[in-house]
PDB file of C-alpha atoms in Angstrom:
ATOM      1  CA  UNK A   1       0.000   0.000   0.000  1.00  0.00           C
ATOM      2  CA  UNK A   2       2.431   2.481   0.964  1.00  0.00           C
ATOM      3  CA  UNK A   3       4.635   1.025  -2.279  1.00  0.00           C
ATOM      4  CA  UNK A   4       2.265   2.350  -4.386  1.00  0.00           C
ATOM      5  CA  UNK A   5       0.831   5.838  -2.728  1.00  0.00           C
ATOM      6  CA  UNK A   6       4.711   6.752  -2.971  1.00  0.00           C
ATOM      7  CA  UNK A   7       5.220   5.716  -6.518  1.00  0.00           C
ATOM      8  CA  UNK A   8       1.719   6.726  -8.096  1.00  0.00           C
ATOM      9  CA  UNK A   9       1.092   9.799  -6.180  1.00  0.00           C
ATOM     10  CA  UNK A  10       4.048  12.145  -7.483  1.00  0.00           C
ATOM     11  CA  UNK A  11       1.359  15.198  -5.869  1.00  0.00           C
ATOM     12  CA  UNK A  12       2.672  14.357  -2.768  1.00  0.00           C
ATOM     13  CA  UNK A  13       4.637  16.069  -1.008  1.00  0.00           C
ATOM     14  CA  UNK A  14       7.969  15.091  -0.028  1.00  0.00           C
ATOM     15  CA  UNK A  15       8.387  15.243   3.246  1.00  0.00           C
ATOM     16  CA  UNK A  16       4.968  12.947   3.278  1.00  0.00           C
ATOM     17  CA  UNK A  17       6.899  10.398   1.345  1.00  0.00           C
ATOM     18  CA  UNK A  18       9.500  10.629   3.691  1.00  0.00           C
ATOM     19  CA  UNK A  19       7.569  10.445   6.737  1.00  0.00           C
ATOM     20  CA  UNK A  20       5.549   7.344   5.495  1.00  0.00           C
ATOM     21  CA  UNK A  21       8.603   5.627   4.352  1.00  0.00           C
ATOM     22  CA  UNK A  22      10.321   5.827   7.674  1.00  0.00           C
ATOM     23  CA  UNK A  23       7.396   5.175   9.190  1.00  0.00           C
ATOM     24  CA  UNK A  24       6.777   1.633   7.108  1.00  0.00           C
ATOM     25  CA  UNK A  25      10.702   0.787   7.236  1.00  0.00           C
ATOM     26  CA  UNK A  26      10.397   1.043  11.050  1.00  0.00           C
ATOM     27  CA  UNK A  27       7.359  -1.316  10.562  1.00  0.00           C
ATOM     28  CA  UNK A  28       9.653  -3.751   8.960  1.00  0.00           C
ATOM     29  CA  UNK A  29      12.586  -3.596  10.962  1.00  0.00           C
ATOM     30  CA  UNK A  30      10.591  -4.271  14.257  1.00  0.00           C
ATOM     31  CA  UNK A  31       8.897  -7.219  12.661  1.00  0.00           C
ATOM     32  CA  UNK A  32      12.159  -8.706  11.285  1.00  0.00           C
ATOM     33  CA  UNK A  33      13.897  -8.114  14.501  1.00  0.00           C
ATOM     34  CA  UNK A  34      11.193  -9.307  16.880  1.00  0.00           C
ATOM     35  CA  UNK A  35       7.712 -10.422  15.432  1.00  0.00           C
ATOM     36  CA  UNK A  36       6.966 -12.093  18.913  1.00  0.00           C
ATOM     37  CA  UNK A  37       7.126  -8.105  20.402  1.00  0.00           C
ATOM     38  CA  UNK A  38       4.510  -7.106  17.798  1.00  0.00           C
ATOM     39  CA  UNK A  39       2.153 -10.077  18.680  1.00  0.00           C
ATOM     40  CA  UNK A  40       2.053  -8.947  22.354  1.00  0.00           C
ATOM     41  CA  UNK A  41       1.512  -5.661  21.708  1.00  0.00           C
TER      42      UNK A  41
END
């Protein structure tokens, strides 16, 4: 989902991008690191 708002919505502004691809790649990192963590919370 996020893939494709940053890729088909050039509109946006930048820092959105930014913010929601931090945002996701925190996602990913916390569930790669410790999915267990994410399951309890």
């Amino acid at each position: 989902m996020f893939a494709g708002i940053t890729t088909e919505g050039p509109d946006i502004p930048t820092t959105v991008d930014v913010s929601l691809g931090k945002s996701f790649d925190i996602l990913v990192q916390i569930q790669q690191v410790s999915p267990s963590q994410l399951e309890g919370l």
